[in-house]
């Protein structure tokens, strides 16, 4: 089983549209994993049934029992996150600021502080409208620990791929270079970086590739909307060549992406033959490279 | 403690659930456009992929390295009592019996292990996480913070950049905060002290879905928030319907225009090039100064 991860550095370059297109092409050969847990959108194109759902617990929150509190103020003084406030009479925890480190609970002389496990989101295993399996999740609004939820999604997707004897896990990652991205890259076999020819696109591509380099993963690149700025497209091609990143394809600026999203379809299903052919050819290249 | 100064600055965060909806385009154009009227501080808090700097022409006036504090182990003082491992809620400290290991990427700098260690064997030390740069051009101060590649935690750097931005502000400043995409902790850190949050979205099912997530997060924070609808004219009208049904104000729409994408791709601002874009900025300006 091989794991393919799609990332971009910059948001909105077309990761999810392309991941869904590859999910469509791979059909029964892949388990699909939506690792962009704090803005998961893959389900909007694959209509999963949310067949199995469970709560995801991660992290803690301090709770102060003001009946036992003796107002010694120690917790407020020790908290590095400005999470404990007092009005002089009672002490309260600011849930937004609390990191769940538990330092306050450990040092409270009268044990007035307890740490409560937090539900950080939901996790699902679904059957999609194209009969494949989608592992996905929803991070609770404003929750921490997105990296851990990504790790959970990946672990379950891998497990299912082994059990069901699938050839691939196709994982849609999140933008950026921080913990959820690092978590989605760990253990992957092949990464597709989706970029666009803009000053931001090439800047973010270079940063995310610097991250990918720290892992031992084969890297490839799709340039979306390549015709928006031919000069920068040429610069991207030069850059990826210089760092031996495989070029998969150039996709033109096209209304097919927005149209497909609006219809709840992948770009392989709404009749834009040129786009379909480009992505099919890219999928062939990916399979050849990965099975080599 | 909030000082009087902090109260008087107007802090506007530009956020969105979905990436690539136009946060940076809006933040940079708005900052430069408004700087003709007021002192503006633009802070790029998308520290993982900071892009605002590609659009702002200004002189660098300050730069430094940013650190977070982490425990470092002193073998001679350690009794291997194991308390450090017990108190760490993030599994960042590991007692191997003859060696104490600290995992920098897991440490949240809570100081518990360091301050509770009976032998003072884990003093806190600086650990590099990124950089901060400050640029100036007339009435515009621009702050860029950039996370080192491989660092996992964006939040401590965002917090430091915000603190710096507040330090350089005066009571008349308007602060514009360019947020990272998503709805998780980096976005919360960016928006939690903002006076107003502008959520930028696009009229597609992705835009709508991620807008709802962002709204959920803003409701949880108790923020005042409004919507700017970008790429208007593509997709469908579900975002407008949702906003109408949920009583969310759409303060401006920005028409879909390939020209905006082309100027953006070259690192150029559009407020002085496209009339309808500037009209949208005027509506946003009215909202900010309300």
Coordinates of C-alpha atoms in Angstrom, one line a residue:
Chain A
X1 CA 0.0 0.0 0.0
X2 CA 1.3 3.5 -0.9
X3 CA 0.3 6.7 0.6
X4 CA -0.1 9.8 -1.6
X5 CA -0.5 13.2 0.1
X6 CA -1.7 16.4 -1.6
X7 CA -0.5 19.7 -0.1
X8 CA 0.1 23.2 -1.3
X9 CA 1.6 25.6 1.3
X10 CA -0.7 28.3 0.0
X11 CA -4.5 27.9 0.5
X12 CA -7.0 27.8 -2.4
X13 CA -4.7 26.5 -5.1
X14 CA -7.0 23.5 -5.9
X15 CA -5.8 20.8 -3.5
X16 CA -9.2 19.4 -2.7
X17 CA -10.5 19.5 -6.3
X18 CA -7.5 17.6 -7.5
X19 CA -7.5 15.2 -4.6
X20 CA -11.2 14.4 -5.3
X21 CA -10.3 14.0 -9.0
X22 CA -7.6 11.4 -8.1
X23 CA -10.1 9.8 -5.7
X24 CA -12.5 9.4 -8.6
X25 CA -9.8 8.0 -10.9
X26 CA -8.5 5.5 -8.3
X27 CA -12.0 4.3 -7.6
X28 CA -11.9 1.0 -5.7
X29 CA -8.1 1.0 -5.5
X30 CA -7.8 3.6 -2.8
X31 CA -9.0 4.7 0.7
X32 CA -9.5 8.5 0.7
X33 CA -8.4 10.5 3.7
X34 CA -9.4 14.1 4.3
X35 CA -6.5 15.5 6.5
X36 CA -7.6 19.1 6.2
X37 CA -9.5 18.6 9.5
X38 CA -10.0 22.3 10.3
X39 CA -11.7 23.1 7.0
X40 CA -12.6 19.7 5.5
X41 CA -14.3 20.0 2.2
X42 CA -13.8 16.7 0.4
X43 CA -17.2 15.4 1.6
X44 CA -18.9 18.1 -0.4
X45 CA -17.7 16.4 -3.6
X46 CA -17.9 12.8 -2.6
X47 CA -21.2 12.8 -0.6
X48 CA -20.2 10.3 2.1
X49 CA -22.8 8.7 4.3
X50 CA -21.1 9.5 7.7
X51 CA -21.7 5.8 8.4
X52 CA -19.4 5.5 11.4
X53 CA -18.9 8.5 13.7
X54 CA -17.1 8.9 17.0
X55 CA -16.0 11.8 19.2
X56 CA -12.4 12.7 19.2
X57 CA -11.0 13.5 22.7
X58 CA -7.7 15.4 23.0
X59 CA -6.4 18.0 25.3
X60 CA -7.7 19.2 28.7
X61 CA -9.2 22.3 30.2
X62 CA -8.7 23.5 33.8
X63 CA -11.9 23.8 36.0
X64 CA -11.7 25.8 39.3
X65 CA -14.0 24.8 42.1
X66 CA -14.6 28.1 43.9
X67 CA -16.1 26.5 47.0
X68 CA -12.7 25.0 47.9
X69 CA -10.6 27.8 46.5
X70 CA -8.8 29.8 49.2
X71 CA -7.9 32.7 46.8
X72 CA -4.1 32.2 47.3
X73 CA -3.7 33.4 43.7
X74 CA -0.9 30.9 43.0
X75 CA -2.6 29.5 39.9
X76 CA -3.0 32.9 38.3
X77 CA 0.6 33.8 39.0
X78 CA 2.0 30.6 37.6
X79 CA -0.2 30.4 34.4
X80 CA 1.9 31.3 31.4
X81 CA -1.2 31.7 29.1
X82 CA -3.1 34.4 31.0
X83 CA -5.9 31.8 31.3
X84 CA -6.9 32.5 34.9
X85 CA -8.8 35.7 35.9
X86 CA -10.1 36.8 39.2
X87 CA -12.5 39.6 40.3
X88 CA -11.0 39.5 43.8
X89 CA -13.6 37.0 45.0
X90 CA -13.7 34.0 42.7
X91 CA -11.3 32.6 40.1
X92 CA -12.2 31.6 36.6
X93 CA -10.5 29.9 33.7
X94 CA -10.6 31.5 30.3
X95 CA -11.3 28.5 28.1
X96 CA -9.9 30.2 25.0
X97 CA -6.5 30.8 26.6
X98 CA -6.1 27.6 28.6
X99 CA -3.6 25.3 27.0
X100 CA -4.5 22.4 29.2
X101 CA -1.0 22.0 30.7
X102 CA -2.3 21.2 34.1
X103 CA 0.3 23.2 36.0
X104 CA -2.3 25.0 38.0
X105 CA -4.0 21.8 39.1
X106 CA -0.7 20.3 40.3
X107 CA 0.3 23.3 42.4
X108 CA -3.1 24.2 43.9
X109 CA -2.6 23.8 47.7
X110 CA -6.2 22.8 48.3
X111 CA -6.9 20.7 45.1
X112 CA -9.5 23.1 43.9
X113 CA -8.6 22.7 40.2
X114 CA -9.4 19.6 38.1
X115 CA -8.5 19.0 34.5
X116 CA -11.3 17.9 32.2
X117 CA -10.8 16.0 28.9
X118 CA -11.9 18.0 25.9
X119 CA -13.9 16.8 22.9
X120 CA -11.8 18.3 20.1
X121 CA -13.9 17.1 17.2
X122 CA -15.6 14.2 15.4
X123 CA -14.2 11.5 13.3
X124 CA -15.9 9.5 10.5
X125 CA -15.6 6.5 8.3
X126 CA -17.9 6.8 5.3
X127 CA -18.9 5.2 2.1
X128 CA -18.9 7.7 -0.7
X129 CA -21.3 8.0 -3.7
X130 CA -18.6 6.5 -5.9
X131 CA -18.4 3.5 -3.5
X132 CA -15.0 4.2 -2.1
X133 CA -14.2 4.7 1.6
X134 CA -13.6 8.2 3.0
X135 CA -11.9 8.7 6.4
X136 CA -12.6 12.2 7.5
X137 CA -13.1 14.4 10.6
X138 CA -14.3 17.7 11.9
X139 CA -12.2 19.7 14.3
X140 CA -14.3 21.4 16.9
X141 CA -14.5 25.2 16.3
X142 CA -11.4 26.8 17.6
X143 CA -10.0 23.5 19.0
X144 CA -6.3 22.7 19.3
X145 CA -4.6 19.4 18.5
X146 CA -5.4 19.4 14.7
X147 CA -2.1 17.5 14.3
X148 CA -3.4 14.7 16.5
X149 CA -6.7 14.5 14.7
X150 CA -4.8 14.3 11.3
X151 CA -2.7 11.5 12.7
X152 CA -5.8 9.7 13.8
X153 CA -7.4 10.1 10.3
X154 CA -4.2 8.8 8.6
X155 CA -3.9 5.9 11.0
X156 CA -7.4 4.7 10.4
X157 CA -7.1 5.2 6.6
X158 CA -3.9 3.1 6.6
X159 CA -5.5 0.4 8.7
X160 CA -8.5 0.2 6.4
X161 CA -6.2 0.1 3.3
X162 CA -4.4 -2.9 4.8
X163 CA -7.5 -4.8 5.8
X164 CA -9.3 -4.1 2.5
X165 CA -6.2 -4.8 0.5
X166 CA -6.2 -1.4 -1.2
X167 CA -3.3 -0.2 -3.3
X168 CA -3.4 3.5 -2.2
X169 CA -4.3 5.9 0.5
X170 CA -5.0 9.3 -1.1
X171 CA -4.8 12.1 1.5
X172 CA -5.9 15.7 1.1
X173 CA -3.7 17.9 3.3
X174 CA -4.1 21.4 4.8
X175 CA -2.5 24.6 3.8
X176 CA 0.6 25.9 5.7
X177 CA 3.7 24.2 7.0
X178 CA 2.8 23.7 10.7
X179 CA 1.6 20.8 12.8
X180 CA -1.3 19.5 10.7
X181 CA 0.9 19.5 7.5
X182 CA 3.8 17.8 9.3
X183 CA 1.4 15.3 10.6
X184 CA -0.1 14.6 7.2
X185 CA 3.4 14.1 5.7
X186 CA 4.7 11.6 8.2
X187 CA 4.8 8.2 6.8
X188 CA 3.7 9.2 3.3
X189 CA 5.3 7.7 0.1
X190 CA 4.5 10.3 -2.4
X191 CA 3.6 14.0 -2.2
X192 CA 1.8 16.2 -4.7
X193 CA 2.3 19.9 -4.2
X194 CA -0.4 21.9 -6.0
X195 CA 0.8 25.4 -6.8
X196 CA -0.3 28.4 -8.9
X197 CA 1.9 30.9 -10.8
X198 CA 1.7 33.9 -8.5
X199 CA 4.3 35.6 -6.3
X200 CA 2.6 34.0 -3.3
X201 CA 2.2 30.6 -5.0
X202 CA 6.0 30.2 -5.8
X203 CA 7.0 31.7 -2.4
X204 CA 4.8 29.2 -0.5
X205 CA 5.8 26.3 -2.8
X206 CA 9.4 26.8 -1.9
X207 CA 8.7 26.9 1.8
X208 CA 6.5 23.8 1.7
X209 CA 9.1 22.0 -0.4
X210 CA 11.8 22.9 2.2
X211 CA 9.6 21.1 4.7
X212 CA 9.0 18.1 2.4
X213 CA 12.7 17.7 2.0
X214 CA 13.1 17.0 5.7
X215 CA 11.1 13.8 5.0
X216 CA 12.2 11.0 2.7
X217 CA 9.3 11.3 0.3
X218 CA 9.2 11.5 -3.5
X219 CA 7.8 14.9 -4.4
X220 CA 5.8 16.1 -7.5
X221 CA 4.1 19.2 -8.6
X222 CA 1.0 20.3 -10.4
X223 CA 0.8 23.9 -11.6
X224 CA -2.8 25.0 -11.5
X225 CA -4.1 28.1 -13.5
X226 CA -0.7 28.1 -15.2
X227 CA -1.8 30.6 -17.9
X228 CA -2.5 33.3 -15.3
X229 CA 1.2 34.3 -15.3
X230 CA 3.4 32.5 -17.9
X231 CA 6.6 34.1 -16.5
X232 CA 6.1 32.7 -13.0
X233 CA 5.0 29.3 -14.5
X234 CA 8.4 29.3 -16.2
X235 CA 10.1 30.2 -12.9
X236 CA 8.3 27.4 -11.1
X237 CA 9.3 24.9 -13.7
X238 CA 12.9 26.0 -13.4
X239 CA 12.7 25.7 -9.6
X240 CA 11.2 22.3 -9.4
X241 CA 13.6 21.0 -12.0
X242 CA 16.5 22.3 -10.0
X243 CA 15.4 20.5 -6.9
X244 CA 14.3 17.3 -8.8
X245 CA 10.6 17.6 -8.1
X246 CA 8.7 15.7 -10.7
X247 CA 6.4 17.9 -12.9
X248 CA 3.0 16.2 -13.3
X249 CA 1.0 18.7 -15.4
X250 CA 0.0 22.3 -16.0
X251 CA -3.8 23.0 -15.7
X252 CA -5.3 26.1 -17.3
X253 CA -7.4 28.6 -15.5
X254 CA -10.9 27.1 -16.0
X255 CA -14.4 27.6 -14.8
X256 CA -14.7 23.8 -14.6
X257 CA -13.4 23.8 -11.0
X258 CA -16.0 26.2 -9.6
X259 CA -18.7 24.6 -11.7
X260 CA -17.9 21.1 -10.4
X261 CA -17.8 22.3 -6.8
X262 CA -21.1 24.0 -7.3
X263 CA -22.6 20.8 -8.7
X264 CA -21.1 18.6 -5.9
X265 CA -19.0 16.7 -8.5
X266 CA -15.3 16.1 -9.1
X267 CA -13.8 17.9 -12.2
X268 CA -13.7 14.4 -13.8
X269 CA -17.4 14.4 -14.1
X270 CA -18.6 17.6 -15.6
X271 CA -17.6 17.3 -19.2
X272 CA -14.4 19.3 -19.5
X273 CA -12.5 16.9 -21.6
X274 CA -9.2 18.9 -21.6
X275 CA -9.0 19.0 -17.8
X276 CA -10.0 15.4 -17.5
X277 CA -7.3 14.3 -19.9
X278 CA -4.6 16.3 -18.1
X279 CA -5.5 14.8 -14.7
X280 CA -5.7 11.3 -16.1
X281 CA -2.2 11.7 -17.6
X282 CA -1.0 13.0 -14.2
X283 CA -2.5 10.0 -12.4
X284 CA -0.7 7.6 -14.9
X285 CA 2.6 9.4 -14.1
X286 CA 1.9 9.1 -10.4
X287 CA 1.2 5.4 -10.5
X288 CA 4.2 4.7 -12.6
X289 CA 6.5 6.6 -10.3
X290 CA 5.1 5.2 -7.2
X291 CA 5.1 1.5 -8.3
X292 CA 8.6 1.8 -9.6
Chain B
X1 CA -4.0 43.5 32.2
X2 CA -5.3 45.6 29.4
X3 CA -3.9 49.1 29.3
X4 CA -5.8 52.1 28.1
X5 CA -3.6 52.2 25.0
X6 CA -4.7 48.8 23.9
X7 CA -8.3 49.7 24.3
X8 CA -8.0 52.6 21.9
X9 CA -6.5 50.8 18.9
X10 CA -9.0 49.5 16.4
X11 CA -8.0 45.9 15.6
X12 CA -9.5 44.4 12.5
X13 CA -8.7 40.8 11.7
X14 CA -9.1 39.5 8.2
X15 CA -9.9 35.7 8.3
X16 CA -11.6 33.0 6.4
X17 CA -12.1 29.3 6.9
X18 CA -11.1 28.4 3.4
X19 CA -7.7 29.2 2.0
X20 CA -7.2 31.3 -1.1
X21 CA -10.4 33.3 -0.8
X22 CA -8.6 36.7 -0.9
X23 CA -7.5 37.4 2.7
X24 CA -4.1 38.7 1.7
X25 CA -5.4 40.6 -1.3
X26 CA -7.9 42.4 0.9
X27 CA -5.6 43.0 3.9
X28 CA -2.8 44.5 1.8
X29 CA -5.0 46.7 -0.4
X30 CA -7.1 47.8 2.5
X31 CA -4.0 48.7 4.5
X32 CA -2.4 50.7 1.8
X33 CA -5.7 52.4 0.8
X34 CA -6.5 53.3 4.4
X35 CA -3.0 54.6 5.1
X36 CA -4.0 57.7 3.0
X37 CA -6.4 58.6 5.8
X38 CA -5.0 57.1 9.1
X39 CA -2.0 55.5 10.7
X40 CA -2.2 51.8 9.8
X41 CA -0.4 48.8 11.2
X42 CA -0.6 45.7 9.0
X43 CA 0.5 42.5 10.7
X44 CA 0.9 39.4 8.6
X45 CA 0.0 36.6 11.2
X46 CA -0.1 33.8 8.6
X47 CA 3.3 32.9 10.0
X48 CA 3.5 29.6 8.2
X49 CA 3.1 31.1 4.7
X50 CA 3.4 34.9 5.1
X51 CA 2.5 36.6 1.8
X52 CA 1.6 40.2 2.6
X53 CA 5.2 41.2 2.3
X54 CA 5.1 40.4 -1.4
X55 CA 2.7 43.3 -2.0
X56 CA 4.0 45.9 0.4
X57 CA 6.8 48.3 -0.7
X58 CA 8.4 49.7 2.4
X59 CA 11.7 50.2 4.2
X60 CA 12.9 47.7 6.8
X61 CA 13.3 49.5 10.2
X62 CA 13.7 46.5 12.6
X63 CA 14.3 42.8 12.5
X64 CA 15.0 40.1 15.1
X65 CA 14.9 36.4 15.8
X66 CA 12.0 35.1 17.9
X67 CA 12.3 32.4 20.5
X68 CA 10.1 30.3 22.7
X69 CA 11.2 29.1 26.1
X70 CA 11.9 25.4 26.6
X71 CA 13.5 23.3 29.4
X72 CA 17.1 22.2 28.9
X73 CA 18.5 19.4 31.0
X74 CA 21.4 19.7 33.3
X75 CA 22.7 16.1 34.0
X76 CA 24.7 16.9 37.2
X77 CA 21.6 18.4 39.0
X78 CA 19.2 15.6 38.0
X79 CA 18.2 12.9 40.4
X80 CA 16.0 11.1 37.8
X81 CA 13.0 11.4 40.1
X82 CA 10.7 11.4 37.1
X83 CA 8.6 14.3 38.2
X84 CA 9.2 16.2 35.0
X85 CA 7.8 13.4 32.9
X86 CA 4.8 13.1 35.2
X87 CA 3.9 16.8 35.2
X88 CA 4.1 17.2 31.4
X89 CA 0.7 17.0 29.9
X90 CA 2.1 17.1 26.3
X91 CA 4.5 14.1 26.6
X92 CA 7.3 16.5 25.8
X93 CA 9.6 15.2 28.6
X94 CA 10.8 11.7 28.7
X95 CA 12.7 10.1 31.6
X96 CA 15.0 7.4 30.2
X97 CA 16.5 6.6 33.6
X98 CA 19.9 7.9 32.8
X99 CA 18.9 10.6 30.4
X100 CA 16.1 13.2 30.2
X101 CA 14.8 13.9 26.7
X102 CA 12.9 17.0 25.8
X103 CA 10.9 17.1 22.5
X104 CA 10.9 20.8 21.3
X105 CA 8.0 20.3 19.0
X106 CA 5.7 19.0 21.7
X107 CA 6.7 21.5 24.4
X108 CA 4.1 24.3 25.1
X109 CA 6.4 26.4 27.4
X110 CA 4.2 26.0 30.4
X111 CA 7.2 26.0 32.8
X112 CA 5.7 23.2 35.0
X113 CA 8.6 20.7 34.7
X114 CA 11.2 23.5 35.0
X115 CA 9.7 25.2 38.1
X116 CA 8.7 22.0 39.9
X117 CA 12.0 20.1 39.4
X118 CA 13.4 19.6 42.9
X119 CA 17.0 19.8 41.7
X120 CA 16.5 22.8 39.3
X121 CA 17.8 20.5 36.6
X122 CA 15.5 21.8 33.8
X123 CA 16.2 25.6 33.5
X124 CA 14.2 27.3 30.7
X125 CA 16.2 28.3 27.7
X126 CA 15.6 30.2 24.5
X127 CA 14.7 28.1 21.4
X128 CA 14.5 29.7 18.0
X129 CA 11.1 29.5 16.3
X130 CA 11.2 32.2 13.6
X131 CA 11.7 35.9 12.7
X132 CA 10.0 39.2 13.0
X133 CA 10.5 42.1 10.6
X134 CA 9.1 45.6 10.8
X135 CA 8.8 47.8 7.6
X136 CA 7.6 51.4 7.3
X137 CA 6.3 53.5 4.5
X138 CA 4.8 56.9 5.5
X139 CA 1.7 56.1 7.5
X140 CA 2.0 52.4 7.1
X141 CA 3.8 50.1 9.5
X142 CA 4.0 46.5 8.2
X143 CA 5.0 43.6 10.5
X144 CA 5.9 40.3 9.1
X145 CA 6.4 37.2 11.2
X146 CA 7.8 34.1 9.7
X147 CA 7.9 30.6 11.3
X148 CA 11.1 28.6 10.7
X149 CA 10.5 25.6 8.5
X150 CA 10.0 22.4 10.5
X151 CA 8.6 24.3 13.5
X152 CA 5.2 22.9 14.4
X153 CA 3.6 25.6 16.6
X154 CA 2.5 28.8 15.0
X155 CA 0.7 30.2 18.1
X156 CA 3.7 31.4 20.2
X157 CA 5.1 33.4 17.2
X158 CA 1.7 34.9 16.4
X159 CA 1.3 36.0 20.1
X160 CA 4.7 37.7 20.0
X161 CA 4.1 39.4 16.7
X162 CA 0.7 40.8 18.0
X163 CA 2.5 42.0 21.1
X164 CA 5.1 43.8 19.0
X165 CA 2.3 45.4 16.9
X166 CA 0.6 46.7 20.0
X167 CA 3.9 48.1 21.3
X168 CA 4.5 50.2 18.2
X169 CA 0.9 51.4 17.9
X170 CA -0.5 54.7 19.3
X171 CA -4.1 55.4 20.2
X172 CA -5.0 56.6 16.7
X173 CA -3.7 53.5 14.9
X174 CA -5.9 51.1 13.0
X175 CA -4.4 47.6 13.1
X176 CA -5.1 45.1 10.3
X177 CA -4.4 41.5 11.0
X178 CA -3.9 39.1 8.1
X179 CA -4.9 35.7 9.6
X180 CA -4.0 32.2 8.5
X181 CA -6.7 30.0 6.9
X182 CA -8.7 27.5 8.9
X183 CA -10.4 27.7 12.2
X184 CA -8.0 26.1 14.6
X185 CA -5.6 27.6 17.2
X186 CA -3.6 29.9 15.0
X187 CA -6.8 31.6 13.8
X188 CA -8.1 31.9 17.4
X189 CA -4.8 33.5 18.5
X190 CA -5.1 36.0 15.7
X191 CA -8.7 36.9 16.2
X192 CA -9.3 36.6 20.0
X193 CA -8.3 40.2 20.8
X194 CA -9.7 41.8 17.6
X195 CA -12.5 44.4 17.8
X196 CA -14.0 43.3 14.4
X197 CA -13.4 40.3 12.3
X198 CA -13.9 40.4 8.5
X199 CA -14.5 36.9 7.1
X200 CA -13.6 36.7 3.4
X201 CA -15.4 34.0 1.4
X202 CA -16.3 33.0 -2.1
X203 CA -19.7 32.0 -3.5
X204 CA -19.1 28.2 -3.7
X205 CA -20.1 25.2 -1.6
X206 CA -16.5 25.2 -0.3
X207 CA -16.6 28.9 0.6
X208 CA -20.0 28.4 2.3
X209 CA -19.0 25.3 4.3
X210 CA -15.8 26.9 5.6
X211 CA -17.6 30.2 6.3
X212 CA -20.0 28.3 8.5
X213 CA -17.0 26.9 10.4
X214 CA -15.4 30.3 10.8
X215 CA -18.8 31.7 12.0
X216 CA -19.0 29.0 14.6
X217 CA -15.5 29.9 15.8
X218 CA -16.3 33.6 16.0
X219 CA -19.6 32.9 17.8
X220 CA -17.6 30.9 20.4
X221 CA -15.2 33.8 20.8
X222 CA -18.1 36.2 21.0
X223 CA -16.6 38.4 18.3
X224 CA -18.3 41.0 16.1
X225 CA -17.9 39.7 12.6
X226 CA -19.1 40.5 9.0
X227 CA -18.6 39.0 5.6
X228 CA -16.9 40.2 2.4
X229 CA -18.0 38.1 -0.6
X230 CA -15.1 37.8 -3.1
X231 CA -15.3 36.5 -6.7
X232 CA -18.9 37.5 -6.7
X233 CA -20.7 36.3 -9.9
X234 CA -19.2 32.8 -9.9
X235 CA -20.7 29.8 -8.2
X236 CA -24.1 30.2 -6.7
X237 CA -26.0 32.4 -4.3
X238 CA -26.0 30.1 -1.3
X239 CA -23.6 32.2 0.7
X240 CA -25.9 35.2 0.4
X241 CA -28.9 33.1 1.4
X242 CA -27.1 31.7 4.4
X243 CA -26.0 35.2 5.5
X244 CA -29.5 36.6 5.1
X245 CA -31.0 33.7 7.0
X246 CA -28.4 34.0 9.8
X247 CA -28.5 37.8 10.0
X248 CA -24.9 38.1 9.0
X249 CA -24.0 41.4 7.3
X250 CA -22.3 41.2 4.0
X251 CA -20.5 44.6 4.0
X252 CA -19.1 44.3 0.5
X253 CA -18.9 42.1 -2.6
X254 CA -15.9 42.0 -4.9
X255 CA -16.8 41.0 -8.4
X256 CA -15.0 38.1 -10.0
X257 CA -12.4 39.5 -12.3
X258 CA -9.5 37.7 -13.9
X259 CA -7.6 41.0 -13.8
X260 CA -7.5 40.8 -10.0
X261 CA -5.9 37.4 -10.2
X262 CA -3.4 38.6 -12.8
X263 CA -2.3 41.6 -10.8
X264 CA -2.2 39.5 -7.7
X265 CA 0.0 36.9 -9.5
X266 CA 2.6 39.7 -10.2
X267 CA 2.6 41.0 -6.6
X268 CA 0.7 44.2 -7.5
X269 CA -2.0 45.9 -5.5
X270 CA -5.3 46.7 -7.3
X271 CA -6.9 49.5 -5.2
X272 CA -5.5 52.1 -7.6
X273 CA -6.1 50.1 -10.8
X274 CA -9.7 48.8 -10.6
X275 CA -12.6 51.1 -9.8
X276 CA -15.1 48.5 -8.6
X277 CA -12.4 47.0 -6.3
X278 CA -11.9 50.5 -4.8
X279 CA -15.6 51.0 -4.3
X280 CA -15.7 47.7 -2.3
X281 CA -12.7 49.0 -0.2
X282 CA -14.7 52.2 0.5
X283 CA -17.6 50.2 1.9
X284 CA -15.2 48.2 4.1
X285 CA -13.5 51.5 5.2
X286 CA -17.0 52.8 6.2
X287 CA -17.5 49.7 8.3
X288 CA -14.2 49.9 10.0
X289 CA -14.6 53.5 10.9
X290 CA -18.3 53.0 12.1

